[in-house]
XYZ file of C-alpha atoms in Angstrom:
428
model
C 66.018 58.990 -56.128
C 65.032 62.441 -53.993
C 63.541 65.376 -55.471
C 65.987 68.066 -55.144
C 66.165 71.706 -55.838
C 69.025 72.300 -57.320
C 71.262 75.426 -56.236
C 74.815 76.820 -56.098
C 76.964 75.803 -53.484
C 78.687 79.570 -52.504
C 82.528 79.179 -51.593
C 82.863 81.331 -48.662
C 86.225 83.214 -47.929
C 88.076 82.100 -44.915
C 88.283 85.427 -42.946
C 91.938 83.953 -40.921
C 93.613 82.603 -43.790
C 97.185 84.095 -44.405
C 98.319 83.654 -47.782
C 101.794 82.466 -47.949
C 103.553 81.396 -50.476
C 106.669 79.170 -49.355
C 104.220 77.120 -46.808
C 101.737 76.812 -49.561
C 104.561 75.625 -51.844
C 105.501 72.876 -48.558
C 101.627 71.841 -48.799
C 101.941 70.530 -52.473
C 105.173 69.225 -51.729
C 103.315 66.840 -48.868
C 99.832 66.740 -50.729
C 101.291 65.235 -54.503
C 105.219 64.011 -53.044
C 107.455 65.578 -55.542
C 111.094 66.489 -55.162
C 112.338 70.271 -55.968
C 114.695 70.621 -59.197
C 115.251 73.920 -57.634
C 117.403 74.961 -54.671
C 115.398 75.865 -51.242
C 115.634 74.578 -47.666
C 112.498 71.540 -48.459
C 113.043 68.413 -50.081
C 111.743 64.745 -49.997
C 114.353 61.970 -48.724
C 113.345 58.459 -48.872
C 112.108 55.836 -46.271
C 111.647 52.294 -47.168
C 107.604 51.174 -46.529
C 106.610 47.328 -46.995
C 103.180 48.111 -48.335
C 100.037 50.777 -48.261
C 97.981 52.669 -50.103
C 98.354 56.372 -49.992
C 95.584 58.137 -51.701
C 96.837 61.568 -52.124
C 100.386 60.289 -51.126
C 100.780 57.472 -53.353
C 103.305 57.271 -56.056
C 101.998 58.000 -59.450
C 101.558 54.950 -61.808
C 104.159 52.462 -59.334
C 103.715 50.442 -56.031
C 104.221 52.718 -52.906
C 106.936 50.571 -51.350
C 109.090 53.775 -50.483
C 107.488 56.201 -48.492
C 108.819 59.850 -49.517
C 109.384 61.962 -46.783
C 109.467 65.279 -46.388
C 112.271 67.099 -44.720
C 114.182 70.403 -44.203
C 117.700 71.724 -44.703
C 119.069 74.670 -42.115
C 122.435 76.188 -41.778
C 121.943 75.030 -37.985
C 121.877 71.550 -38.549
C 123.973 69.222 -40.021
C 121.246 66.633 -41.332
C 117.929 67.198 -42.766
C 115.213 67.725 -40.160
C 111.394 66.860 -39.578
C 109.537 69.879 -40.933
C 107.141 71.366 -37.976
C 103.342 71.957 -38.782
C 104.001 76.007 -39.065
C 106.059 75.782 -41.821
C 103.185 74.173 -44.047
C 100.032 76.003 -44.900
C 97.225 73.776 -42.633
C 94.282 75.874 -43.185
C 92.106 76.399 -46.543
C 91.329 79.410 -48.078
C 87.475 78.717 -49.234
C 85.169 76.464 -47.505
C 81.537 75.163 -48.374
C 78.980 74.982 -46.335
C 77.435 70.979 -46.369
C 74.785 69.168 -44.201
C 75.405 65.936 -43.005
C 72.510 63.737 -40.945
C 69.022 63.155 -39.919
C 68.219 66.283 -38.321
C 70.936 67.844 -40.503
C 74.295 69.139 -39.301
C 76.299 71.591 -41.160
C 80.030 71.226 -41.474
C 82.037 73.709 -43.847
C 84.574 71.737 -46.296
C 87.308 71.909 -48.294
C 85.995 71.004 -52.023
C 88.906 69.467 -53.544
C 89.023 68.075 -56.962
C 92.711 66.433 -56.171
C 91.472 63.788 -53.422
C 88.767 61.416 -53.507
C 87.663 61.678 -49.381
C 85.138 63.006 -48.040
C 86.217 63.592 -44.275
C 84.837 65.527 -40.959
C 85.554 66.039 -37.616
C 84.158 63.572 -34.915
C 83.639 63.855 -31.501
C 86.147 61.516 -30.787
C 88.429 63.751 -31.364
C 90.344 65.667 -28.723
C 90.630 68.493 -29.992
C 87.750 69.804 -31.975
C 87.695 74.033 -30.007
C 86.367 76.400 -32.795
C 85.176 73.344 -35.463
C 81.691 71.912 -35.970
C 81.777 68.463 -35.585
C 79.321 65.770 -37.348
C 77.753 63.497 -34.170
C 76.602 60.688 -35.659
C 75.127 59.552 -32.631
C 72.792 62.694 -33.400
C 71.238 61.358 -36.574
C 68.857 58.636 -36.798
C 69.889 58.057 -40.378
C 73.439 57.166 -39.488
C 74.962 53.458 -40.206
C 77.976 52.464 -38.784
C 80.427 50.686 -41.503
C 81.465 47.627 -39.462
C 85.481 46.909 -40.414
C 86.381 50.038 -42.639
C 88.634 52.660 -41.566
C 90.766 54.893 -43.518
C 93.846 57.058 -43.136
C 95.579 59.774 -44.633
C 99.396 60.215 -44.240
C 101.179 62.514 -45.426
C 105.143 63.057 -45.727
C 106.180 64.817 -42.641
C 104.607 61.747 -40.627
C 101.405 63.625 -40.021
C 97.822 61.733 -40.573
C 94.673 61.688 -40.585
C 92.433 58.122 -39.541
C 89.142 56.727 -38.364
C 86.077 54.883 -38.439
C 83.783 55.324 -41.625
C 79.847 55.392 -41.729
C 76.986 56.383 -44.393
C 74.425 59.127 -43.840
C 72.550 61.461 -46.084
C 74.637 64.022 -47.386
C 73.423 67.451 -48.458
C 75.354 69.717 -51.209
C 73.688 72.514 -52.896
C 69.704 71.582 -52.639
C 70.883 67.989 -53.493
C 70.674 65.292 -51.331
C 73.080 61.657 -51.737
C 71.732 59.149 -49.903
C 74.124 56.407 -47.764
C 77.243 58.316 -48.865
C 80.166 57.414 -47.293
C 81.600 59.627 -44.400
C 84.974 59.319 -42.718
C 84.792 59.813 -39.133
C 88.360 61.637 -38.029
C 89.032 60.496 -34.930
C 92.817 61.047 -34.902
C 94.465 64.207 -36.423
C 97.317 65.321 -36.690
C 98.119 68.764 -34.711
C 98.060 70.953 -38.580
C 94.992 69.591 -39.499
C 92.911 71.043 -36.126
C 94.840 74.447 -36.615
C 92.789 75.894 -39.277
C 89.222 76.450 -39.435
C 87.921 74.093 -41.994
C 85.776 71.177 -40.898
C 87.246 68.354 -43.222
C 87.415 67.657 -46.515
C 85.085 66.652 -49.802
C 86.964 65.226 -52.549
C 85.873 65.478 -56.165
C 88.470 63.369 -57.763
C 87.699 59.602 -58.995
C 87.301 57.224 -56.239
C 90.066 55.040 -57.610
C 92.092 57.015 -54.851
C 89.620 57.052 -51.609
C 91.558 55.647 -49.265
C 88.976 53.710 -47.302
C 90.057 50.126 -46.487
C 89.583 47.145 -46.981
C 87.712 48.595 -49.362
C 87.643 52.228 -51.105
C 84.236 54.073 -51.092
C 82.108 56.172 -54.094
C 82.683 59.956 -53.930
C 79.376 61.737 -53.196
C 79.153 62.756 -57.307
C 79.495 59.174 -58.374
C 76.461 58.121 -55.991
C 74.827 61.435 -57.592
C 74.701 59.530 -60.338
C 74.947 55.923 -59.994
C 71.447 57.075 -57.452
C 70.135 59.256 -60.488
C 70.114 62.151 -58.171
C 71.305 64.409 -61.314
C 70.235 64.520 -64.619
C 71.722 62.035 -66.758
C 72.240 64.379 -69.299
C 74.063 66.459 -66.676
C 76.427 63.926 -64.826
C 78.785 66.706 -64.012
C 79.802 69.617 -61.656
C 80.952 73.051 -61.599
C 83.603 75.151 -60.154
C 83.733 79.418 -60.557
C 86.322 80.905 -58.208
C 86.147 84.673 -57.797
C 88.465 86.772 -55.450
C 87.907 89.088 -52.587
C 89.957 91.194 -55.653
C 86.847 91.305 -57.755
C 84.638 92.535 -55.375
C 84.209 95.776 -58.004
C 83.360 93.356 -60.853
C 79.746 92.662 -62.580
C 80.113 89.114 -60.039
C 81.601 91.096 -56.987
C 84.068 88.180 -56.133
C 81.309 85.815 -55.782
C 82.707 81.935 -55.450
C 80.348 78.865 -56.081
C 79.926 74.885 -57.195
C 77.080 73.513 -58.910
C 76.288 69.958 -59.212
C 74.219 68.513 -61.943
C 73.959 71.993 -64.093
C 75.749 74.276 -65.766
C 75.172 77.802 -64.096
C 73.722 79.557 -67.440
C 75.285 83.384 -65.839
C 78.686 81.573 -65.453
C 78.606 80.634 -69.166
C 77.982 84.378 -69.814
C 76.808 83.425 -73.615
C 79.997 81.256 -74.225
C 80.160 77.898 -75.547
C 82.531 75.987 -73.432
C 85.590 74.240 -74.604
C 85.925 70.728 -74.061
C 88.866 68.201 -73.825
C 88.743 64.318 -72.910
C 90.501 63.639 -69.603
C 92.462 60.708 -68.053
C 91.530 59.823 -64.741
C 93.513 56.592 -64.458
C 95.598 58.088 -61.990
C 92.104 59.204 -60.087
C 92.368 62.847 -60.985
C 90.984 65.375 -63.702
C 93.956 64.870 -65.695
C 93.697 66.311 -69.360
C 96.389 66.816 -72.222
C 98.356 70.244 -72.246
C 100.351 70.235 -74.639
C 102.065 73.972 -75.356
C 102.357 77.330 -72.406
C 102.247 80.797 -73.494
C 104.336 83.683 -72.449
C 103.267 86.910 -74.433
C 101.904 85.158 -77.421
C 105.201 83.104 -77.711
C 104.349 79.226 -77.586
C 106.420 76.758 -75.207
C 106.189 73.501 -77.302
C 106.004 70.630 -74.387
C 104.879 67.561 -75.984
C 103.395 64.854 -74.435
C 102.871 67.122 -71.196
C 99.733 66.972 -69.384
C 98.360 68.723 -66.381
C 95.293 68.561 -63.492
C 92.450 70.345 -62.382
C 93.021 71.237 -58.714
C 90.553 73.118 -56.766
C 92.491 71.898 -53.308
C 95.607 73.997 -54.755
C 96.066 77.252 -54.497
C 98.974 77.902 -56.555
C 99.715 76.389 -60.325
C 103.017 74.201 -59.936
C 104.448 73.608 -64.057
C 107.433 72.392 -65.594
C 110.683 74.254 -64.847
C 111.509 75.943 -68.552
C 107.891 77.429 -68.681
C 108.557 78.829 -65.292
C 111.655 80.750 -66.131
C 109.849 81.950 -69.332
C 107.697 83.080 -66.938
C 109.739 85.347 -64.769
C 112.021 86.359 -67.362
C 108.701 87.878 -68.819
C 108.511 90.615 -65.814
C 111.306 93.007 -65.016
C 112.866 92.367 -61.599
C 111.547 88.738 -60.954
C 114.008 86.386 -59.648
C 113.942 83.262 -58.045
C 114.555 83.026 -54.561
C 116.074 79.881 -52.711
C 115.250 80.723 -49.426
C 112.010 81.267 -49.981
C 111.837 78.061 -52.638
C 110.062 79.862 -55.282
C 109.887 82.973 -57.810
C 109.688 86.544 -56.572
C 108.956 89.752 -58.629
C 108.660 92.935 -57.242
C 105.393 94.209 -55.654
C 105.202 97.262 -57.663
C 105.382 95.662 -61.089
C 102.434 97.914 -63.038
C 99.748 95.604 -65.224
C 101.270 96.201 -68.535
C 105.022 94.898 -67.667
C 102.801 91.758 -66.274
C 102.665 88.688 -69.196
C 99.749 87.030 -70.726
C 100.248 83.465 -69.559
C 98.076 80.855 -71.348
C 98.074 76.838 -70.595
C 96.915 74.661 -73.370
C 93.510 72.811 -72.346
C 93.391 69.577 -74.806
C 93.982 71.963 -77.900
C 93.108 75.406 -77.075
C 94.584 77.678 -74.089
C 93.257 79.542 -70.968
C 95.014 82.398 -69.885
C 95.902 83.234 -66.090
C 94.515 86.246 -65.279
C 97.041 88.931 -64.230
C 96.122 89.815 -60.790
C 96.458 86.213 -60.225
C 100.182 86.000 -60.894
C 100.770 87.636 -57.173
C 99.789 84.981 -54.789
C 100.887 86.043 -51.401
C 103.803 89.523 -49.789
C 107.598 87.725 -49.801
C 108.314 90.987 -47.707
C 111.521 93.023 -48.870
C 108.815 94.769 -51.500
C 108.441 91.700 -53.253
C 105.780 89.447 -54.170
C 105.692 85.007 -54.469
C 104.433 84.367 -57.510
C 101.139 81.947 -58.070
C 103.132 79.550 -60.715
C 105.834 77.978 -59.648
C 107.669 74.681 -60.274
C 106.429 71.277 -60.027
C 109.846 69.935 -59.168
C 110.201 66.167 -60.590
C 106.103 65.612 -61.096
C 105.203 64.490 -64.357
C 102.088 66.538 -65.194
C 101.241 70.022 -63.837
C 98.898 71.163 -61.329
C 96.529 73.977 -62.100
C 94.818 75.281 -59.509
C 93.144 78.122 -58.132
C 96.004 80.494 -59.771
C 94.697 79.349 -63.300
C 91.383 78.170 -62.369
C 90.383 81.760 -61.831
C 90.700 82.628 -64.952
C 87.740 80.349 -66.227
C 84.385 78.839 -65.358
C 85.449 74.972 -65.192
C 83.154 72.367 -65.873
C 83.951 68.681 -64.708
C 81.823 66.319 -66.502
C 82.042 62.805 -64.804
C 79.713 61.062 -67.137
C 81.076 62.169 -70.305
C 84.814 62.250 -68.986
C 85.622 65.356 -69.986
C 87.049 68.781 -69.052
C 84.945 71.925 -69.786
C 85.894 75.560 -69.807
C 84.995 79.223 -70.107
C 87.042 82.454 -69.911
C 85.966 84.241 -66.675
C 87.197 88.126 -67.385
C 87.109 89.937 -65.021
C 86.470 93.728 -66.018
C 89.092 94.883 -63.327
C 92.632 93.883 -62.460
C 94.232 94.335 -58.917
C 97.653 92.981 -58.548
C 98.143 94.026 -55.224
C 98.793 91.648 -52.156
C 98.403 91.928 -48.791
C 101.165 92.690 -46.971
């Protein structure tokens, strides 16, 4: 055990990302492997795979004999094609600054509570212009890991592989000692065109995809190593937006790890809800929607915790309760998801709520408009989750609340987060 200082972990604002909604939409279809159950030009076709563990890309609760791959339909061509890196969203929208090494060397990460990797850039790699890159040759507390290696792949064919190794890992004033890091040492093109430096997964290990065998997540060595309180075997996530910059918080985005950030709470007493994370994720039950006070029953539905997702992907009838909420919306199948128009005031936008384990969390309203569909319309930040079985909630709903995800309890904790200002507006 290290004596640490504990601190908040600030989620800085990527100054080139582009919000847009159809590639982010492409992302989720690659990152979780659904299929649509509405019309647009992406879709997942099947290709038989003897064996392999996918992480990310495995299929939920069965053997991942058939790999699902994702392709794209154009008047131009009479077959479905590969889809080409630009038509996904490669680049992250926050990042978090993390030191790695003995002396230390700062990367800045994706923290992302739907994968359980924590992966950087090498210097193996060839391409590595405008990235810092973690030399482990550089720090004298580095350990090779003789025989692992893991890999990412996702469905358009593009990966992510390497060598693994453990070194002291720094996150907000805390320090994990011998956590696992993956080495990249090949990437695929999309992953080197963004900024971001790798990734740090927060899910459940039960999905690193280190082999032969899969690795602890840096916040289950923070506490099997006693580097948090036991009392606090948890983390925290509050996502502003450069949209609240106006507000009491001005925007401000941060983790914590190992305490509850007493400001965040604001004098609330958070709601909890057990979670599942069988499947590796912060899965919890979610049982009823709101549109405008009126309750969508959906029994037996549950949904995830995604900090790695921008948008909030649900079942298809809550979505069209949705849109038929706000005057104009319509669903668009070119752009594979639902558009309403830019100039829609704040009081012809819903209240939409999303049961957590008994008791719902509204989206906040500025939130519904995720990214400029051109044409004076806007892609909306829920949209559906195709043939998935649970939803994903991410940043879309998450902004709406100060989460709390408490490993040692296994539990979900939440806050409202109200912000004193709305701003619909997009960026066009």
């Amino acid at each position: 055990m290290v004596n640490h200082s504990l601190s908040r972990v600030i989620r800085n604002p990527n100054p080139q990302y582009k919000a847009n909604g159809t590639k982010s939409y492409v992302y989720l279809l690659n990152k979780y492997k659904f299929s649509p159950t509405q019309p647009g030009p992406y879709s997942l076709g099947g290709k038989v795979q003897q064996k392999g563990k996918h992480g990310l890309g495995r299929l939920f609760g069965r053997p991942a004999h058939v790999q699902r791959v994702l392709q794209k339909r154009s008047e131009a061509a009479a077959e479905p094609v590969a889809v080409p890196a630009e038509d996904q969203q490669n680049d992250s929208l926050y990042l978090s600054p993390v030191t790695i090494g003995t002396p230390g060397q700062v990367v800045n990460l994706d923290f992302d509570t739907g994968s359980a990797d924590l992966w950087v850039f090498s210097p193996k790699l060839s391409k590595t212009s405008g990235h810092s890159v973690f030399d482990p040759t550089k720090s004298s507390t580095f350990k090779k890991t003789p025989g692992s290696t893991w890999q990412i792949t996702y469905g358009d064919g593009s990966s992510a592989s390497g060598s693994v190794g453990t070194d002291n890992v720094t996150i907000g004033g805390l320090t994990v000692e011998g956590q696992s890091v993956e080495l990249a040492e090949k990437l695929s093109s999309q992953f080197s065109s963004g900024v971001g430096d790798g990734l740090l997964g927060l899910a459940f290990g039960s999905i690193n995809t280190v082999k032969p065998k899969p690795v602890a997540t840096p916040v289950e060595n923070m506490i099997t190593q006693s580097d948090i309180p036991k009392t606090s075997e948890l983390f925290t996530a509050y996502l502003g937006s450069y949209k609240d910059e106006n507000d009491v918080d001005h925007g401000v985005s941060f983790y914590t790890f190992g305490y509850i950030d007493k400001t965040a709470l604001a004098g609330q007493t958070p709601w909890y809800c057990p979670i599942d994370p069988s499947e590796g994720f912060w899965q919890f039950k979610s049982a009823t929607a709101s549109v405008n006070k009126t309750k969508i029953s959906r029994a037996g539905n549950t949904a995830i915790a995604d900090t790695g997702t921008t948008l909030a992907l649900v079942d298809d009838k809550t979505c069209a309760a949705i849109y038929k909420a706000i005057p104009g919306a319509k669903y668009s199948s070119r752009d594979q998801g639902y558009l309403f128009p830019s100039n829609t005031p704040l009081d012809k936008l819903p209240v939409v709520s999303f049961d957590v384990g008994g008791k719902e969390f509204a989206v906040q309203k500025e939130d519904l408009a995720f990214a400029s569909a051109g044409n004076g319309m806007t892609y909306g930040g829920i949209q559906s989750r195709g043939d998935l079985p649970f939803d994903i909630l991410g940043d879309t709903w998450l902004k709406g609340i100060y989460a709390i995800f408490d490993q040692g309890n296994k539990r979900f904790g939440a806050v409202v987060r109200a912000d004193a200002t709305q701003d619909p507006s997009v960026p066009e």
